[in-house]
Coordinates of N, CA and C in Angstrom, one line a residue:
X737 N 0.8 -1.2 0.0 CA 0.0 0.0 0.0 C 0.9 1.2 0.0
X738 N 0.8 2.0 -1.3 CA 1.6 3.5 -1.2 C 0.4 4.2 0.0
X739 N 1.2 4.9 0.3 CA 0.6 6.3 2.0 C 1.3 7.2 1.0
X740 N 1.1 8.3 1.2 CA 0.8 9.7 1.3 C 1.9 10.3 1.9
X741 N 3.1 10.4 1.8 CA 4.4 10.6 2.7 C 3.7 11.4 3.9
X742 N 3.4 13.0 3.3 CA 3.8 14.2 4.6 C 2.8 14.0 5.1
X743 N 1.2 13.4 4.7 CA 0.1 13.6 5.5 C -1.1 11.8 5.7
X744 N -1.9 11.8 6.4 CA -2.5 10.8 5.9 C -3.8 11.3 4.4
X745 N -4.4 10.2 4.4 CA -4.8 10.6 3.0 C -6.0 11.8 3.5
X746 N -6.8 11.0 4.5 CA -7.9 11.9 5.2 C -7.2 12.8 5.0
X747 N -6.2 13.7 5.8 CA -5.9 15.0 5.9 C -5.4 15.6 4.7
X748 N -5.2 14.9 3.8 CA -5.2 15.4 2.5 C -6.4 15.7 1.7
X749 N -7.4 15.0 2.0 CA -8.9 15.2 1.4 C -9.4 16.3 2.3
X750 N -9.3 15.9 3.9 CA -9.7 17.5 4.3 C -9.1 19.3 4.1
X751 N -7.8 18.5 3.7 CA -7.6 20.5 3.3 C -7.8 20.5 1.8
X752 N -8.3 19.4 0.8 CA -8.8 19.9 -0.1 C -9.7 20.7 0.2
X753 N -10.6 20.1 0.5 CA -11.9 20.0 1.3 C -12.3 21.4 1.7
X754 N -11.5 21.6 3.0 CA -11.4 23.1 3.4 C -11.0 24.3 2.6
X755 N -10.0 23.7 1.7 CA -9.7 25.2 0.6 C -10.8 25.5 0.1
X756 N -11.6 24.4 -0.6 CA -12.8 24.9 -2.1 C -13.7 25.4 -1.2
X757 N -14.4 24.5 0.4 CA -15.5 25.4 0.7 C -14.9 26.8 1.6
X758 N -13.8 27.4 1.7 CA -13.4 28.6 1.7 C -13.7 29.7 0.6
X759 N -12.8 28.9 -0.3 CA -13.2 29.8 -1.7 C -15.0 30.4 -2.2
X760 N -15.7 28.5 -2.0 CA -17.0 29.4 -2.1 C -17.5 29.8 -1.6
X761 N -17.5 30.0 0.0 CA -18.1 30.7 0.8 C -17.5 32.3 0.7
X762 N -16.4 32.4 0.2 CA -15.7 33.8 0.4 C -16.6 34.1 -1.2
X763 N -16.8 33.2 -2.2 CA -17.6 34.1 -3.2 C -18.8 34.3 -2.4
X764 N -19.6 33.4 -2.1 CA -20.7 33.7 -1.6 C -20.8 35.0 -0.7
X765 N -20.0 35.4 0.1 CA -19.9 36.3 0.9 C -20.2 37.9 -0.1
X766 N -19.5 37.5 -1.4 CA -19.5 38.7 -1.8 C -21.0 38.6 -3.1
X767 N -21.1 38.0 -3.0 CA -22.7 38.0 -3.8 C -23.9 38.2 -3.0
X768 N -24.1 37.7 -1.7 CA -25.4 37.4 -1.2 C -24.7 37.7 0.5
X769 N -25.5 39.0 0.9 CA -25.5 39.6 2.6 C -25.9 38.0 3.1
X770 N -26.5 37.2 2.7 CA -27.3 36.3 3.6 C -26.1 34.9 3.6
X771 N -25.3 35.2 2.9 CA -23.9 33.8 2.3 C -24.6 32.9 3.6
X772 N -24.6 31.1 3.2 CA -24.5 30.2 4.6 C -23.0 30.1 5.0
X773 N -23.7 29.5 6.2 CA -22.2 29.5 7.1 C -21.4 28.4 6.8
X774 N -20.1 28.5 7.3 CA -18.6 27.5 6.4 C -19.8 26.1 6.8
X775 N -19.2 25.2 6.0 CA -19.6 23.7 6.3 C -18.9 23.1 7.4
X776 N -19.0 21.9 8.1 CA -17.9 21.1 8.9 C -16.9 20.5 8.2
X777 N -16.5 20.1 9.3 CA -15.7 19.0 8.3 C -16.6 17.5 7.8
X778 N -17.2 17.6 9.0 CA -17.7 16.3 8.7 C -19.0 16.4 7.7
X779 N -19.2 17.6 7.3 CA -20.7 18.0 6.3 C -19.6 17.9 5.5
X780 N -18.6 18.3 5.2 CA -17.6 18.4 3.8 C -17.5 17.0 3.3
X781 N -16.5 16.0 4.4 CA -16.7 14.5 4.2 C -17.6 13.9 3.8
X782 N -18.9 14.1 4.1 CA -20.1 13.4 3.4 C -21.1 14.2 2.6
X783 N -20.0 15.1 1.6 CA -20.4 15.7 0.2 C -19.7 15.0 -0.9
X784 N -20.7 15.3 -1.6 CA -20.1 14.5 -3.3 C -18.7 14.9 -3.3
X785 N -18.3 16.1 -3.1 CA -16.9 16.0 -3.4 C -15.7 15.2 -2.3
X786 N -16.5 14.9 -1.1 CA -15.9 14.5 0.1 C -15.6 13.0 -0.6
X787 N -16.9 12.2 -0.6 CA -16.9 11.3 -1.2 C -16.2 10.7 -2.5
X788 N -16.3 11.1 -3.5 CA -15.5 10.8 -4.6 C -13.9 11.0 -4.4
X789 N -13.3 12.0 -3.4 CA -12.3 12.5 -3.0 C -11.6 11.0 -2.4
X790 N -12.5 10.5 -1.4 CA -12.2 9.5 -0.5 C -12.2 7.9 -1.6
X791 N -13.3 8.0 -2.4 CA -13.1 6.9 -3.4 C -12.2 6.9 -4.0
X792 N -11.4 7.8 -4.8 CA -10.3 8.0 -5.3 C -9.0 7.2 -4.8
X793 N -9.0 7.7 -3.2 CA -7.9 7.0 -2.6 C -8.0 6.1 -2.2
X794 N -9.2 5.3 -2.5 CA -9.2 3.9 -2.5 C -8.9 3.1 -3.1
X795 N -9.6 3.6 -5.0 CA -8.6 3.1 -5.9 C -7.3 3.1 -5.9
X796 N -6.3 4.5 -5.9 CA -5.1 4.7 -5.9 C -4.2 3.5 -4.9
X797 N -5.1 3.2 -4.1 CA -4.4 1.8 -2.9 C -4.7 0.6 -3.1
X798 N -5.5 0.8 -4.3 CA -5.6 -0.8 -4.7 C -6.8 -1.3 -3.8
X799 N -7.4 -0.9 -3.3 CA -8.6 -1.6 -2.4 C -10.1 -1.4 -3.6
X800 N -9.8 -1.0 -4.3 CA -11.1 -0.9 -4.8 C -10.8 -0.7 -6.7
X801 N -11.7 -1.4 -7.6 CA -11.4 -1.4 -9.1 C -12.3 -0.7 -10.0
X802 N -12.3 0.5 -10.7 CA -14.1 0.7 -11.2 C -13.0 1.2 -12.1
X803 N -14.5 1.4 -13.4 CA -13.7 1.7 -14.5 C -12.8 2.8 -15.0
X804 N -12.0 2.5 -16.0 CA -10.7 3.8 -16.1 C -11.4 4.6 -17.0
X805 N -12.1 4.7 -17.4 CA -13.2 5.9 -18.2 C -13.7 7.0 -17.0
X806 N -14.4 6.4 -16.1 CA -15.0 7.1 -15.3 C -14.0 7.4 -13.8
X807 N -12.9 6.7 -13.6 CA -11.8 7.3 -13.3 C -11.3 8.6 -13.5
X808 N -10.8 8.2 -14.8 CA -10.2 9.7 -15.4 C -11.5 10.6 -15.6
X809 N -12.3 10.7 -15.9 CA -13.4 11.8 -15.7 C -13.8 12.4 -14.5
X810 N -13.6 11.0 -13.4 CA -13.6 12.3 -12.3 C -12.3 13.1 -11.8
X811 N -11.7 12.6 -12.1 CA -10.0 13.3 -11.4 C -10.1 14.6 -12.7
X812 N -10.6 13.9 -13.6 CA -10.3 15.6 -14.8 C -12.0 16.7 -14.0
X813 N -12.8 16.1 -13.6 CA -13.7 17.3 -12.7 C -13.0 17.7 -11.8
X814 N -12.3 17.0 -11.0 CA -11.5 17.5 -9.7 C -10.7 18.5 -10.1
X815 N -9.7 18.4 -11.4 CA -8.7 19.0 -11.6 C -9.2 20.2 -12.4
X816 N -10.6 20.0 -12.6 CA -11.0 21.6 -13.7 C -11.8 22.3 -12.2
X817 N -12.2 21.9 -11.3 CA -12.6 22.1 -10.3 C -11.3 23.1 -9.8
X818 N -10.6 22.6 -9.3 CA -9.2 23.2 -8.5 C -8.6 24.5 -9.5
X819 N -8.3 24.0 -10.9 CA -8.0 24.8 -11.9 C -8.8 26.1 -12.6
X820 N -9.5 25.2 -12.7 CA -10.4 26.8 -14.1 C -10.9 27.5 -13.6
X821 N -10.2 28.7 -14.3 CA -10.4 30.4 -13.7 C -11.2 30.8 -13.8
X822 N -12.4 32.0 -13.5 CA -13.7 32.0 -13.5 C -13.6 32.7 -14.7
X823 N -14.2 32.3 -15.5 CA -14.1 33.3 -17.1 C -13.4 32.5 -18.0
X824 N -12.9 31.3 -17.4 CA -11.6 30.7 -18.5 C -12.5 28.8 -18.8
X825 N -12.6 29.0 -19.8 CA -13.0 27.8 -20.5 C -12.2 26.6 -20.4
X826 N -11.1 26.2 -20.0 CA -9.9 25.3 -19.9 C -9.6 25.8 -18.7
X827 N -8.8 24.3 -18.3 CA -7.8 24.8 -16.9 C -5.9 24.1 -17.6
X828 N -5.2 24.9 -17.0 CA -4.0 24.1 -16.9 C -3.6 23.8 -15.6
X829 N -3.1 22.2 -15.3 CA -2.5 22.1 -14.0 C -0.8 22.4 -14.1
X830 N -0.8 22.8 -13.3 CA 0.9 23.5 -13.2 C 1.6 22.2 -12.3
X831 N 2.7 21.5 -13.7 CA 3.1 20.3 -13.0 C 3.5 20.5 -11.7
X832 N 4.0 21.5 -10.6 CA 4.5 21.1 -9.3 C 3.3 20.4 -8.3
X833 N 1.6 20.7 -8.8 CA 0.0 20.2 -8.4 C 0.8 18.8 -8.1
X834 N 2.0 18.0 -9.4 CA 1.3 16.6 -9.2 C 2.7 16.1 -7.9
X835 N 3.1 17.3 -7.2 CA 4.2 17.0 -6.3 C 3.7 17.0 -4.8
X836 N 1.9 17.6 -4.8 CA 1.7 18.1 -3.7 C 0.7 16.8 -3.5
X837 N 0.5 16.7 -1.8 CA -0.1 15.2 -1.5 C -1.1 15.1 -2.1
X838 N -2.2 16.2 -2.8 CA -3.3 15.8 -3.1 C -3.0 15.3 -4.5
X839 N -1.9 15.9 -5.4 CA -1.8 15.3 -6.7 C -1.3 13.9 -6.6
X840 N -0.2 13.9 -5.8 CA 0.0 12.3 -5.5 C -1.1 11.4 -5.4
X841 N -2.0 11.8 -4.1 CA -3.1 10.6 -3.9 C -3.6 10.6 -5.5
X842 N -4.4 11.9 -6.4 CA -5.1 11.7 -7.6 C -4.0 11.1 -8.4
X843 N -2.6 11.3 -8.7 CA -1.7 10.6 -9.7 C -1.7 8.9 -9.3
X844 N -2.0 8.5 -8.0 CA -1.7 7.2 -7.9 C -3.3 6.3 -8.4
X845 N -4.3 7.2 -8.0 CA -5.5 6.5 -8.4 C -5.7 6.7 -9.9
X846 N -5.1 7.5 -10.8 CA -4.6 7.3 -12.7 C -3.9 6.1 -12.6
X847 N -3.0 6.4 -12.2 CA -2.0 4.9 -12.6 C -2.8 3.5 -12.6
X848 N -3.2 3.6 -11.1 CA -3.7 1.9 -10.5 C -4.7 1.8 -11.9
X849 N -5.1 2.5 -12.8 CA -6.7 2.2 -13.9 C -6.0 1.6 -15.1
X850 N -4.9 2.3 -15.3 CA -4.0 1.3 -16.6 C -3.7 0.3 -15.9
X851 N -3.2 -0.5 -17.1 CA -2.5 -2.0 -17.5 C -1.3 -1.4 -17.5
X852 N 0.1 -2.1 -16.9 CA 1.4 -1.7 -18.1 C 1.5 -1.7 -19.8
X853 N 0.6 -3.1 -20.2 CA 0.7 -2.8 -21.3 C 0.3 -1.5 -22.4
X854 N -0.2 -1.1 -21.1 CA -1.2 0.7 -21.7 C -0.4 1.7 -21.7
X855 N 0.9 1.7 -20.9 CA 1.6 2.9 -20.7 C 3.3 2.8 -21.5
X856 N 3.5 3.3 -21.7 CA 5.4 3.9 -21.9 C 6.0 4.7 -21.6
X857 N 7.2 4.6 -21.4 CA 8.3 5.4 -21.3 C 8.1 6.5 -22.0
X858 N 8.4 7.8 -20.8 CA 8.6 9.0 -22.2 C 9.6 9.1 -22.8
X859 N 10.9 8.5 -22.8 CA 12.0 8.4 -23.8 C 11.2 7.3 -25.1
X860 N 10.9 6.6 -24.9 CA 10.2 5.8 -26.1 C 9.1 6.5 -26.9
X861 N 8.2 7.3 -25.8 CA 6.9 7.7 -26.3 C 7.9 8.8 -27.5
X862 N 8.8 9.6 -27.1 CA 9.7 10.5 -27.9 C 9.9 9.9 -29.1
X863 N 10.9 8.8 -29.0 CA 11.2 7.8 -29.8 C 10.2 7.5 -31.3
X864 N 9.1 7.4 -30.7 CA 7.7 6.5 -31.3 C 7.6 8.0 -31.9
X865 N 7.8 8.7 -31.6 CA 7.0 10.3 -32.4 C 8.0 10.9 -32.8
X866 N 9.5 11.0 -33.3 CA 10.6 11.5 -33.6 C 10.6 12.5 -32.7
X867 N 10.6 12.8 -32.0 CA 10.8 14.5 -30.9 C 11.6 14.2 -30.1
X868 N 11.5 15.3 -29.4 CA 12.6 15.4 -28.1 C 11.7 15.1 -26.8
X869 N 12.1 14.5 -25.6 CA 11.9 14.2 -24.4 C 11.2 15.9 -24.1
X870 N 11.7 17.2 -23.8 CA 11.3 18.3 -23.9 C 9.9 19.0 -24.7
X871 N 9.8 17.9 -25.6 CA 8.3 18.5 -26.8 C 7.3 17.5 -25.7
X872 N 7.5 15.9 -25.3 CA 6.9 15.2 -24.8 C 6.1 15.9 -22.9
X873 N 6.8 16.5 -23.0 CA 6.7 16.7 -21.6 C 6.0 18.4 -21.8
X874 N 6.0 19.2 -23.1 CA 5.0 20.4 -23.4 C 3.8 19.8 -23.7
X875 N 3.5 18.3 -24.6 CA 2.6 17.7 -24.9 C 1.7 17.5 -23.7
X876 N 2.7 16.8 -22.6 CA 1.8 16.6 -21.8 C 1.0 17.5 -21.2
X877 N 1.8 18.9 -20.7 CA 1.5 19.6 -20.1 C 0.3 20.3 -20.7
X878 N 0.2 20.2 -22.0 CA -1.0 20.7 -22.5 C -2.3 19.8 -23.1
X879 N -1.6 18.6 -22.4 CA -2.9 17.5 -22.4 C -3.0 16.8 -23.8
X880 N -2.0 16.8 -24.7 CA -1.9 16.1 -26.2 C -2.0 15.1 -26.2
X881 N -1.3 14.6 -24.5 CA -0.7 13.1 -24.3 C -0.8 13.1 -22.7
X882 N -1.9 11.8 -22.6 CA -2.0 11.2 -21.4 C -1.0 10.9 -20.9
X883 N -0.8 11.1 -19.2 CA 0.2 10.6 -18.7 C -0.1 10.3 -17.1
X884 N 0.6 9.5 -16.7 CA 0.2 9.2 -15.4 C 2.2 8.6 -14.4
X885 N 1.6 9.1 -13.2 CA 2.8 8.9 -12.4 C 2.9 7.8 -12.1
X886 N 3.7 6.7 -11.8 CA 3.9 5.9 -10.4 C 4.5 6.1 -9.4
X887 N 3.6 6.7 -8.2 CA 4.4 7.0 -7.0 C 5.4 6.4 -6.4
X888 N 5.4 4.9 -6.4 CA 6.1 4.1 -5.9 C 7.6 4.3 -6.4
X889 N 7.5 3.7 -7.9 CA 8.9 4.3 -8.8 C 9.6 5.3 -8.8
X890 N 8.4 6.6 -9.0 CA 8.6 8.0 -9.4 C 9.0 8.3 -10.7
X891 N 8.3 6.9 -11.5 CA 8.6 7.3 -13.0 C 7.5 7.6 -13.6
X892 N 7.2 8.6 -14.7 CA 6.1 9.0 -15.3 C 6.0 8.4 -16.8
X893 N 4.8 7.9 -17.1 CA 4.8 7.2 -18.2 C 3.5 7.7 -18.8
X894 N 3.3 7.6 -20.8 CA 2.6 8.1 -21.3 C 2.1 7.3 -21.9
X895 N 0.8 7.9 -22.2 CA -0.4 6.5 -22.1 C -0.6 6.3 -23.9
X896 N -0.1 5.1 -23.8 CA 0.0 4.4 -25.4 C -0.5 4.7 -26.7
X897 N -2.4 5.1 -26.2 CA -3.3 5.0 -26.9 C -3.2 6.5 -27.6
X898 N -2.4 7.1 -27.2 CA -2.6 8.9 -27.3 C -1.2 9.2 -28.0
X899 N -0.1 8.0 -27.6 CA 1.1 8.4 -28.4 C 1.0 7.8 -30.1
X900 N -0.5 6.7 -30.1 CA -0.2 6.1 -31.4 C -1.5 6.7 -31.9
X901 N -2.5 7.4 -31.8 CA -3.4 8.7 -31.8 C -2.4 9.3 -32.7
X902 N -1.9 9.8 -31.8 CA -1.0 11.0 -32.3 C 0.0 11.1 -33.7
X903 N 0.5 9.6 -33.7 CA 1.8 9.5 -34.9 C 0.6 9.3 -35.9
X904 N -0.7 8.3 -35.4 CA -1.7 8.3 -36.9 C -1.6 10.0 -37.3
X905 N -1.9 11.0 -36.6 CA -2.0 12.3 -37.1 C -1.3 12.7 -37.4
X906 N 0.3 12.3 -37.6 CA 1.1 13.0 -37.9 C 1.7 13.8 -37.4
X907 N 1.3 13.8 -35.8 CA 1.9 14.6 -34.7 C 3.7 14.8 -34.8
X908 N 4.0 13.6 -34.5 CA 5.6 13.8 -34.7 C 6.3 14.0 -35.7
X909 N 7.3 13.9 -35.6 CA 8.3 14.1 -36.4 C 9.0 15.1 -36.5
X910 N 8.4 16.3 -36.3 CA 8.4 17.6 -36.3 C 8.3 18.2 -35.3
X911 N 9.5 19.0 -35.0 CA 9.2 19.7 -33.3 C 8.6 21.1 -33.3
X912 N 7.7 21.6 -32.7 CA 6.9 22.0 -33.2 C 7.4 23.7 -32.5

């Protein structure tokens, strides 16, 4: 079982937890004299976001299997949730997100949904697309190309289906 180095996972779901219902109670404050009052912790824990938060890190530990469709669809709500600016149609995560305990816990519950046979090396995924290790890792960062951590290892691998996506299109070759 990977843990969560600095914190346990709970206390990583609750200062999620506590940031977002900050944020919207501090919007709320400024729209409506009447804003309700902060939530608990324990009203936060047994909100949809409490919950899917806490599922997540079940998967990520291997205690629990559901599909990698609906996996990655919620970690990508989580992550446009955290991310996208109010007015902004897209979010970017700023790779240091996937260094901090909450991107760990969400990076380990991406991984546990692939197969190895699903993932590669970004020196190969490079390889497979004529580019540089540097184009692969702007790809990622702009979401061209799926990628997922292994916490355990600490090696980041790109997800197969998206690197051979990509060379059908004619993505590589060319650095762009």
């Amino acid at each position: 079982m990977v843990e969560v180095d600095r914190k346990s996972e709970q206390d990583v779901i609750d200062e999620a937890l506590v940031v977002l219902n900050s944020q919207h109670h501090r919007l709320m404050r400024q729209l409506s004299p009447h804003a309700p009052e902060n939530l608990t912790i324990e009203q936060l824990r047994r909100s949809q976001l409490g919950r899917i938060l806490s599922r997540l890190a079940a998967v990520g530990r291997g205690e629990i299997r559901e599909d990698k469709e609906q996996v990655l669809g919620v970690i990508d709500e989580v992550l446009s949730l955290l991310f996208t600016p109010p007015y902004g149609d897209d979010y970017t995560v700023p790779r240091s997100f996937w260094e901090s305990d909450l991107g760990r816990m969400l990076s380990m519950a991406k991984y546990r949904t692939f197969e190895p046979a699903e993932l590669i090396s970004i020196g190969n995924a490079a390889q497979q697309l004529g580019v540089t290790r540097p184009t692969i890792y702007r790809w990622m960062d702009d979401r061209m190309l799926g990628y997922v951590r292994d916490e355990m290892s600490g090696r980041t691998f790109v997800v197969r289906e998206d690197v051979e996506t990509l060379r059908q299109q004619g993505g590589g070759a060319e650095e762009p």
